[in-house]
Amino acid sequence: MSRLDLRHGRVEMAHGGGGRAMQQLIEALFLPHLDNPALRAGNDGAVLPGSGERLVVASDSHVITPLFFPGGDIGSLAVHGTINDVAMMGARPVALSAGFILEEGFPLADLARIVESMGRAAAAAGVPVVTGDTKVVERGKGDGVYITTSGLGLLADGIDLAGHRARPGDHVLINGSLGDHGIALLAQRDNLDFATDLRSDSAALHRLVATLLHAAPDLRCLRDPTRGGLAATLNEIAHQSAVGIRLREVAIPVKPAVHAVCELLGLDPLNIANEGKLVAICPPERSAALLAALRADPLGSEAAIIGEVVEDSGHFVQMETHFGGYRTVDWLTSEALPRIC
Amino acid sequence: MSRLDLRHGRVEMAHGGGGRAMQQLIEALFLPHLDNPALRAGNDGAVLPGSGERLVVASDSHVITPLFFPGGDIGSLAVHGTINDVAMMGARPVALSAGFILEEGFPLADLARIVESMGRAAAAAGVPVVTGDTKVVERGKGDGVYITTSGLGLLADGIDLAGHRARPGDHVLINGSLGDHGIALLAQRDNLDFATDLRSDSAALHRLVATLLHAAPDLRCLRDPTRGGLAATLNEIAHQSAVGIRLREVAIPVKPAVHAVCELLGLDPLNIANEGKLVAICPPERSAALLAALRADPLGSEAAIIGEVVEDSGHFVQMETHFGGYRTVDWLTSEALPRIC
């Protein structure tokens, strides 16, 4: 059997067949970038050391288009997204799994670039990809590469973050500007003709979360405002906690470039997906310490207190606008930007 | 917002948008069938009780066509397949995650049927789906439904099953007939015109594995011969353990209907995928006890000792045929049956 042509080769149906071609793909393309003892063992699953702590499991499917964008690609995004879901529960992520659904004909060079980027992101975060699966579907039954990552984390005693724990009076914080990821991706799409220097904010937030939990162990809730943006995230929390949320538009960091594109296309930055942002809800007496902790970290240098939790039997998210009025921040019924995460 | 039309409705892009439509899909379609406290909490991940035991993680992407087949569907298959991957490590599966990639326009009634089947399979196995994700891709960028499941298991001290542990002299056992799953699926495909009563053997094997570990705690290796069939599984083990394997064709259970279809289409039952089968490799003095334990279980009533591990510097899998000669059982270079698991 010939060597895998990593420069000009393409994904073939046989690469998903469980036979020698798949073995070759794993050994020549996946293992070099993701290498670790659990993965290399080559069993049906991976074995990890135990711990008395509670376990956290999270899962995320990634179907973005385009696959490569300023600030990342589907590989780094899949690593960051799932690490963040585990981290939002207050847990320390310890391992990832990755399921690849590849379209027949996809260039192996692009696949290698994606897997290399996953490996780099996983190594930088200290969270290895320990097991996975690869399937191939016929041309026209996929879109290059879909990646579903699952993450496993360990949750220390006494930490209890959940969407139902927000209480009236609590403060709402964000670690930086909104909409960078969604707009950076949008700018790459063929049918749009605006140019921007925006980069995705895609980043692993687990170390920042550890810092926050150290500063405020009684934190109520953490969420990453990905799909649906800040609007969807806060509506979810308001719904789960049976409270209202009041935002101040002037306090919410949004880059001028994001504002400009949103105005042009009739989008709201509050609906746009982020991949390196978190919302923290905490008792009011903790917000100053949390803000200081966020701002001391490169991933939180533009952090802000953007609002507070209020009593509201309708569970509305409302925003005091630049002009002093109020408007309701609803989650979208339709899809603002498909295939963004 | 109108109620979800579970009878005539179809998947829309908005169902993947992170907004109200997605929330509605989760609450009306996913939660009723998969309900459990961890999933219902509605956080970014699920929290599970800890244990001092080692952890096992496995992941499996499912891209089968057709989605429904005699003996199961992609939902039950996704549950069984991942439970089995965890079980093959000798671990007790405790939780599953599920990532759905849905194609725009897919009937909600079919999705509900799949999720209901997942729920039933998970409940029967005692392994809940505790977290998940749903993404929607445009019409023509998917094939109805792809499901990536990950499984988490707990591994008791002293159990060490791995593909590199086979030793010359060891016996090779199987719990039943080969090829039922692949041929049952194949018979459902539009372009094929043979009729058969064959049903998929799709089943969760974790309880059978517990029985085997009780009968032979020094078991070397367990594997489920799914994609690539028995041929791929045994070649993998031979490769990892640096041994040869000698099979006896007369001892390998294959149903007459599977034989007939394989002859018709020029397929080898040893290359066909199974979803409720396991291969066990054990020291020779244990094989009688293991065979008895297998045969006492409904999932192992046709179990057999099918061969043994031998010294072979070429790491070949060979089979003594019905006619008394030997042939090499290679793994396929190309794809025998695409999209079968």
Coordinates of N, CA and C in Angstrom, one line a residue, chain B residues 152-327:
Chain B
L152 N -18.6 7.6 29.0 CA -17.7 7.7 30.2 C -17.9 6.4 31.0
G153 N -16.8 5.8 31.5 CA -16.9 4.5 32.2 C -16.0 4.6 33.4
L154 N -16.2 3.7 34.4 CA -15.4 3.5 35.5 C -14.7 2.2 35.5
L155 N -13.4 2.2 35.7 CA -12.6 0.9 35.5 C -12.1 0.5 36.9
A156 N -12.5 -0.7 37.3 CA -12.1 -1.2 38.6 C -10.6 -1.6 38.6
D157 N -10.0 -1.5 39.8 CA -8.6 -1.9 40.0 C -8.4 -3.3 39.5
G158 N -7.2 -3.5 38.9 CA -6.8 -4.9 38.5 C -7.3 -5.3 37.1
I159 N -8.2 -4.6 36.5 CA -8.6 -4.9 35.2 C -7.7 -4.2 34.2
D160 N -7.1 -5.0 33.3 CA -6.2 -4.4 32.3 C -6.4 -5.1 30.9
L161 N -7.4 -4.6 30.2 CA -7.6 -5.2 28.8 C -7.0 -4.3 27.8
A162 N -6.2 -4.9 26.9 CA -5.6 -4.0 25.9 C -5.2 -4.9 24.7
G163 N -5.2 -4.2 23.5 CA -4.8 -4.9 22.3 C -3.4 -5.5 22.2
H164 N -2.6 -5.0 23.1 CA -1.2 -5.5 23.0 C -0.9 -6.7 24.0
R165 N -2.0 -7.2 24.6 CA -1.8 -8.3 25.6 C -1.9 -9.7 25.2
A166 N -2.3 -9.9 23.9 CA -2.4 -11.3 23.4 C -1.1 -12.0 23.4
R167 N -1.0 -13.3 23.8 CA 0.2 -14.1 23.9 C 0.0 -15.4 23.1
P168 N 1.1 -15.9 22.5 CA 1.0 -17.2 21.8 C 0.4 -18.2 22.8
G169 N -0.5 -19.0 22.2 CA -1.2 -20.0 23.1 C -2.6 -19.6 23.5
D170 N -2.8 -18.2 23.6 CA -4.2 -17.7 24.0 C -5.3 -18.2 23.0
H171 N -6.5 -18.3 23.6 CA -7.6 -18.7 22.7 C -8.4 -17.5 22.3
V172 N -9.1 -17.6 21.2 CA -9.9 -16.5 20.6 C -11.3 -16.9 20.6
L173 N -12.2 -16.2 21.3 CA -13.6 -16.5 21.3 C -14.5 -15.4 20.7
I174 N -15.7 -15.8 20.2 CA -16.6 -14.8 19.7 C -18.0 -15.2 20.4
N175 N -18.8 -14.2 20.6 CA -20.1 -14.5 21.3 C -21.3 -14.8 20.4
G176 N -21.0 -14.9 19.0 CA -22.1 -15.3 18.1 C -21.8 -15.0 16.7
S177 N -22.8 -15.1 15.8 CA -22.6 -15.1 14.4 C -22.2 -13.8 13.8
L178 N -21.4 -13.8 12.8 CA -20.8 -12.6 12.2 C -21.6 -12.1 11.0
G179 N -21.6 -10.8 10.9 CA -22.1 -10.1 9.6 C -23.6 -9.7 9.6
D180 N -24.3 -10.1 10.7 CA -25.8 -9.8 10.7 C -26.1 -8.3 10.5
H181 N -25.3 -7.5 11.2 CA -25.6 -6.0 11.2 C -25.4 -5.5 9.7
G182 N -24.2 -5.7 9.2 CA -23.9 -5.2 7.9 C -24.8 -5.6 6.8
I183 N -25.1 -6.9 6.8 CA -26.0 -7.5 5.7 C -27.4 -7.0 5.9
A184 N -27.9 -6.9 7.2 CA -29.3 -6.4 7.4 C -29.4 -5.0 6.9
L185 N -28.3 -4.1 7.1 CA -28.4 -2.7 6.6 C -28.3 -2.7 5.1
L186 N -27.4 -3.5 4.5 CA -27.2 -3.5 3.1 C -28.6 -3.9 2.4
A187 N -29.3 -4.8 3.0 CA -30.6 -5.3 2.4 C -31.6 -4.2 2.3
Q188 N -31.4 -3.1 3.1 CA -32.4 -2.0 3.1 C -32.1 -0.9 2.1
R189 N -30.9 -1.0 1.5 CA -30.5 0.1 0.6 C -31.3 0.0 -0.7
D190 N -31.7 1.1 -1.2 CA -32.6 1.2 -2.4 C -32.1 0.5 -3.6
N191 N -30.8 0.6 -3.8 CA -30.3 0.0 -5.1 C -30.0 -1.5 -5.0
L192 N -30.4 -2.1 -3.9 CA -30.2 -3.6 -3.9 C -31.6 -4.2 -3.8
D193 N -31.7 -5.3 -4.4 CA -33.0 -5.9 -4.5 C -33.1 -7.4 -4.0
F194 N -32.4 -7.6 -2.9 CA -32.6 -8.9 -2.3 C -33.4 -8.8 -1.0
A195 N -34.2 -9.7 -0.7 CA -35.0 -9.7 0.5 C -34.4 -10.7 1.5
T196 N -34.4 -10.3 2.8 CA -33.9 -11.2 3.8 C -34.6 -10.9 5.1
D197 N -34.6 -11.9 6.0 CA -35.2 -11.7 7.3 C -34.2 -11.3 8.3
L198 N -33.0 -11.1 7.9 CA -31.9 -10.8 8.8 C -32.2 -9.5 9.6
R199 N -31.8 -9.5 10.9 CA -31.9 -8.3 11.7 C -30.5 -8.0 12.2
S200 N -30.3 -6.7 12.4 CA -29.0 -6.2 13.0 C -28.9 -6.9 14.4
D201 N -27.6 -7.2 14.7 CA -27.4 -7.7 16.1 C -27.1 -6.6 17.1
S202 N -27.3 -5.4 16.7 CA -27.1 -4.2 17.6 C -27.5 -4.5 19.0
A203 N -26.6 -4.4 20.0 CA -26.9 -4.7 21.4 C -25.9 -4.1 22.3
A204 N -26.2 -3.7 23.5 CA -25.3 -3.2 24.5 C -24.7 -4.5 25.2
L205 N -23.4 -4.5 25.2 CA -22.7 -5.7 25.7 C -22.0 -5.6 27.1
H206 N -22.3 -4.4 27.7 CA -21.6 -4.2 29.0 C -21.9 -5.2 30.1
R207 N -23.2 -5.7 30.1 CA -23.5 -6.7 31.2 C -22.8 -8.0 30.9
L208 N -22.8 -8.4 29.6 CA -22.0 -9.6 29.2 C -20.6 -9.5 29.5
V209 N -20.0 -8.3 29.3 CA -18.6 -8.1 29.7 C -18.4 -8.3 31.2
A210 N -19.3 -7.7 32.0 CA -19.2 -7.9 33.5 C -19.2 -9.4 33.8
T211 N -20.0 -10.2 33.2 CA -20.0 -11.6 33.4 C -18.7 -12.3 33.0
L212 N -18.1 -11.8 31.9 CA -16.9 -12.4 31.4 C -15.7 -12.1 32.4
L213 N -15.7 -10.9 32.9 CA -14.6 -10.5 33.8 C -14.7 -11.2 35.1
H214 N -16.0 -11.5 35.5 CA -16.2 -12.3 36.7 C -15.7 -13.7 36.5
A215 N -15.9 -14.3 35.3 CA -15.5 -15.7 35.0 C -14.0 -15.8 34.8
A216 N -13.4 -14.7 34.2 CA -11.9 -14.7 33.9 C -11.3 -13.3 34.1
P217 N -11.0 -13.0 35.3 CA -10.5 -11.6 35.6 C -9.1 -11.4 34.9
D218 N -8.5 -12.5 34.4 CA -7.2 -12.3 33.7 C -7.4 -12.3 32.2
L219 N -8.6 -12.0 31.7 CA -8.8 -11.8 30.3 C -7.8 -10.9 29.7
R220 N -7.3 -11.2 28.5 CA -6.3 -10.3 27.9 C -6.8 -9.1 27.2
C221 N -7.9 -9.4 26.4 CA -8.3 -8.3 25.5 C -9.8 -8.6 25.1
L222 N -10.6 -7.5 25.0 CA -11.9 -7.6 24.4 C -12.0 -6.5 23.3
R223 N -12.6 -6.9 22.2 CA -12.8 -5.9 21.1 C -14.2 -6.2 20.4
D224 N -14.9 -5.1 20.0 CA -16.1 -5.4 19.2 C -15.8 -5.2 17.8
P225 N -16.0 -6.3 17.0 CA -15.6 -6.2 15.6 C -16.6 -5.5 14.7
T226 N -16.6 -4.2 14.8 CA -17.6 -3.3 14.1 C -17.1 -3.1 12.7
R227 N -16.8 -1.9 12.3 CA -16.3 -1.5 11.0 C -15.0 -2.3 10.6
G228 N -15.0 -2.9 9.4 CA -13.9 -3.7 9.0 C -14.1 -5.2 9.5
G229 N -15.1 -5.4 10.4 CA -15.4 -6.8 10.8 C -14.3 -7.5 11.6
L230 N -14.5 -8.8 11.7 CA -13.5 -9.6 12.5 C -12.1 -9.5 11.9
A231 N -12.0 -9.4 10.6 CA -10.7 -9.4 10.0 C -9.9 -8.2 10.5
A232 N -10.6 -7.0 10.4 CA -9.8 -5.8 10.9 C -9.5 -5.9 12.4
T233 N -10.4 -6.3 13.2 CA -10.2 -6.4 14.6 C -9.0 -7.3 14.9
L234 N -9.0 -8.5 14.3 CA -7.9 -9.5 14.7 C -6.6 -9.0 14.1
N235 N -6.6 -8.3 12.9 CA -5.3 -7.8 12.4 C -4.8 -6.7 13.3
E236 N -5.7 -5.9 13.8 CA -5.3 -4.8 14.8 C -4.6 -5.4 16.0
I237 N -5.2 -6.5 16.6 CA -4.7 -7.1 17.8 C -3.4 -7.8 17.5
A238 N -3.3 -8.5 16.3 CA -2.0 -9.2 15.9 C -0.9 -8.2 15.8
H239 N -1.2 -7.0 15.2 CA -0.3 -5.9 15.0 C 0.2 -5.4 16.4
Q240 N -0.8 -5.1 17.3 CA -0.5 -4.4 18.6 C 0.3 -5.4 19.5
S241 N -0.1 -6.7 19.4 CA 0.6 -7.7 20.3 C 1.8 -8.3 19.7
A242 N 2.1 -8.0 18.4 CA 3.2 -8.6 17.7 C 3.1 -10.2 17.7
V243 N 2.0 -10.7 17.3 CA 1.7 -12.1 17.3 C 1.0 -12.5 16.0
G244 N 0.8 -13.7 15.7 CA -0.1 -14.2 14.6 C -1.3 -14.7 15.3
I245 N -2.4 -14.9 14.4 CA -3.6 -15.5 14.9 C -4.0 -16.5 13.9
R246 N -4.4 -17.7 14.4 CA -4.8 -18.8 13.5 C -6.3 -19.1 13.8
L247 N -7.2 -19.0 12.8 CA -8.6 -19.2 12.9 C -9.0 -20.5 12.3
R248 N -10.1 -21.1 12.7 CA -10.7 -22.3 12.1 C -12.0 -21.9 11.5
E249 N -12.1 -21.9 10.2 CA -13.3 -21.4 9.5 C -14.6 -22.2 10.0
V250 N -14.4 -23.5 10.2 CA -15.5 -24.4 10.6 C -16.1 -24.0 11.9
A251 N -15.3 -23.3 12.8 CA -15.8 -22.9 14.1 C -16.5 -21.6 14.1
I252 N -16.3 -20.8 13.1 CA -16.8 -19.4 13.1 C -18.3 -19.4 12.7
P253 N -19.2 -18.9 13.6 CA -20.6 -18.9 13.3 C -21.0 -17.8 12.3
V254 N -21.6 -18.3 11.2 CA -22.1 -17.3 10.2 C -23.5 -17.9 9.8
K255 N -24.5 -17.0 9.8 CA -25.8 -17.5 9.4 C -25.9 -17.8 7.9
P256 N -26.7 -18.8 7.6 CA -26.8 -19.2 6.1 C -27.2 -18.0 5.3
A257 N -28.1 -17.1 5.8 CA -28.6 -15.9 5.0 C -27.4 -15.0 4.8
V258 N -26.5 -14.8 5.8 CA -25.4 -13.9 5.6 C -24.4 -14.5 4.6
H259 N -24.2 -15.8 4.7 CA -23.3 -16.6 3.7 C -23.9 -16.4 2.3
A260 N -25.2 -16.5 2.1 CA -25.8 -16.4 0.8 C -25.6 -15.0 0.2
V261 N -25.9 -14.0 1.0 CA -25.7 -12.6 0.4 C -24.3 -12.3 0.1
C262 N -23.4 -12.8 1.0 CA -21.9 -12.6 0.8 C -21.5 -13.2 -0.5
E263 N -21.9 -14.4 -0.7 CA -21.5 -15.1 -2.0 C -22.1 -14.4 -3.2
L264 N -23.3 -13.9 -3.1 CA -24.0 -13.2 -4.2 C -23.2 -12.0 -4.6
L265 N -22.7 -11.2 -3.5 CA -22.1 -9.9 -3.8 C -20.6 -9.9 -3.7
G266 N -20.0 -11.1 -3.5 CA -18.6 -11.2 -3.5 C -18.0 -10.6 -2.2
L267 N -18.7 -10.7 -1.1 CA -18.2 -10.1 0.2 C -17.7 -11.3 1.1
D268 N -16.9 -10.9 2.0 CA -16.4 -11.9 3.0 C -17.1 -11.6 4.3
P269 N -17.8 -12.5 5.0 CA -18.4 -12.2 6.3 C -17.4 -11.7 7.3
L270 N -16.1 -12.1 7.1 CA -15.1 -11.6 8.1 C -14.8 -10.1 8.0
N271 N -15.3 -9.5 6.9 CA -15.1 -8.0 6.7 C -16.3 -7.2 7.1
I272 N -17.4 -7.9 7.4 CA -18.7 -7.2 7.6 C -18.8 -6.7 9.0
A273 N -19.4 -5.5 9.2 CA -19.5 -4.9 10.5 C -20.6 -5.6 11.3
N274 N -20.3 -5.7 12.6 CA -21.2 -6.2 13.7 C -21.4 -5.1 14.7
E275 N -22.6 -5.2 15.4 CA -22.8 -4.2 16.5 C -23.2 -4.8 17.8
G276 N -23.2 -6.1 17.9 CA -23.5 -6.8 19.1 C -22.6 -7.9 19.4
K277 N -21.4 -7.8 18.8 CA -20.5 -9.0 18.9 C -19.2 -8.5 19.6
L278 N -18.6 -9.4 20.3 CA -17.3 -9.2 20.9 C -16.3 -10.3 20.7
V279 N -15.1 -10.0 20.5 CA -14.0 -11.0 20.5 C -13.3 -10.9 21.8
A280 N -13.1 -12.1 22.4 CA -12.4 -12.2 23.7 C -11.1 -13.0 23.5
I281 N -10.0 -12.5 24.0 CA -8.8 -13.3 24.0 C -8.3 -13.6 25.4
C282 N -8.1 -14.9 25.7 CA -7.8 -15.3 27.1 C -6.8 -16.4 27.1
P283 N -6.1 -16.5 28.3 CA -5.2 -17.7 28.4 C -6.0 -19.0 28.2
P284 N -5.3 -20.0 27.6 CA -6.1 -21.2 27.1 C -6.8 -21.9 28.3
E285 N -6.3 -21.8 29.5 CA -7.0 -22.5 30.6 C -8.3 -21.9 31.0
R286 N -8.5 -20.7 30.5 CA -9.8 -19.9 30.8 C -10.9 -20.1 29.8
S287 N -10.5 -20.6 28.6 CA -11.5 -20.5 27.5 C -12.8 -21.4 27.8
A288 N -12.6 -22.5 28.5 CA -13.8 -23.3 28.7 C -14.8 -22.6 29.7
A289 N -14.3 -21.9 30.7 CA -15.1 -21.2 31.6 C -15.8 -20.0 30.9
L290 N -15.0 -19.3 30.1 CA -15.5 -18.2 29.3 C -16.6 -18.6 28.4
L291 N -16.4 -19.7 27.7 CA -17.4 -20.2 26.7 C -18.7 -20.5 27.4
A292 N -18.6 -21.2 28.6 CA -19.8 -21.5 29.4 C -20.5 -20.2 29.8
A293 N -19.7 -19.2 30.3 CA -20.3 -17.9 30.7 C -21.0 -17.3 29.5
L294 N -20.4 -17.3 28.4 CA -21.0 -16.6 27.2 C -22.3 -17.3 26.8
R295 N -22.2 -18.7 26.8 CA -23.4 -19.4 26.3 C -24.6 -19.3 27.3
A296 N -24.3 -19.0 28.5 CA -25.4 -18.9 29.5 C -26.2 -17.6 29.3
D297 N -25.7 -16.7 28.5 CA -26.3 -15.4 28.3 C -27.0 -15.3 26.9
P298 N -28.2 -14.7 26.9 CA -28.8 -14.7 25.6 C -28.0 -14.0 24.5
L299 N -27.1 -13.1 24.9 CA -26.2 -12.4 23.9 C -25.0 -13.2 23.5
G300 N -24.9 -14.5 24.1 CA -23.8 -15.3 23.7 C -24.1 -16.7 23.5
S301 N -25.4 -17.0 23.2 CA -25.9 -18.4 23.1 C -25.2 -19.1 21.9
E302 N -24.7 -18.4 20.9 CA -24.0 -19.1 19.8 C -22.5 -18.9 19.9
A303 N -22.0 -18.6 21.1 CA -20.6 -18.4 21.3 C -19.7 -19.6 20.8
A304 N -18.5 -19.3 20.5 CA -17.6 -20.3 20.0 C -16.1 -19.9 20.2
I305 N -15.3 -21.0 20.4 CA -13.8 -20.7 20.4 C -13.4 -20.9 18.9
I306 N -12.9 -19.8 18.4 CA -12.7 -19.8 16.9 C -11.3 -19.8 16.5
G307 N -10.3 -19.8 17.4 CA -8.9 -19.9 17.0 C -8.0 -19.6 18.1
E308 N -6.7 -19.5 17.8 CA -5.7 -19.2 18.8 C -4.6 -18.3 18.4
V309 N -3.9 -17.8 19.3 CA -2.8 -16.8 19.1 C -1.6 -17.7 18.9
V310 N -0.8 -17.3 17.9 CA 0.5 -18.1 17.6 C 1.6 -17.1 17.5
E311 N 2.8 -17.7 17.5 CA 4.0 -16.9 17.2 C 4.1 -16.7 15.7
D312 N 4.3 -15.4 15.3 CA 4.4 -15.2 13.9 C 5.0 -13.8 13.7
S313 N 6.3 -13.8 13.2 CA 7.0 -12.6 13.1 C 6.4 -11.6 12.1
G314 N 5.5 -12.2 11.2 CA 4.8 -11.4 10.2 C 3.5 -10.8 10.7
H315 N 3.1 -11.3 11.9 CA 1.8 -10.8 12.5 C 0.6 -11.0 11.6
F316 N 0.6 -12.2 11.0 CA -0.5 -12.5 10.1 C -1.7 -13.2 10.8
V317 N -2.9 -12.9 10.3 CA -4.1 -13.6 10.7 C -4.3 -14.7 9.6
Q318 N -4.3 -16.0 9.9 CA -4.5 -17.0 8.9 C -5.7 -17.8 9.4
M319 N -6.4 -18.4 8.4 CA -7.6 -19.2 8.7 C -7.5 -20.6 8.0
E320 N -7.7 -21.7 8.8 CA -7.8 -23.0 8.2 C -9.2 -23.1 7.6
T321 N -9.3 -23.3 6.3 CA -10.6 -23.2 5.6 C -11.3 -24.5 5.7
H322 N -12.6 -24.5 5.3 CA -13.4 -25.8 5.3 C -12.7 -26.9 4.5
F323 N -11.8 -26.5 3.6 CA -11.2 -27.5 2.7 C -9.9 -28.0 3.3
G324 N -9.5 -27.5 4.5 CA -8.3 -27.9 5.1 C -7.0 -27.1 4.8
G325 N -7.1 -26.2 3.8 CA -6.0 -25.3 3.5 C -5.9 -24.1 4.4
Y326 N -5.0 -23.3 4.2 CA -4.9 -22.0 4.9 C -5.0 -20.8 4.0
R327 N -5.7 -19.8 4.4 CA -5.6 -18.5 3.7 C -5.4 -17.4 4.7

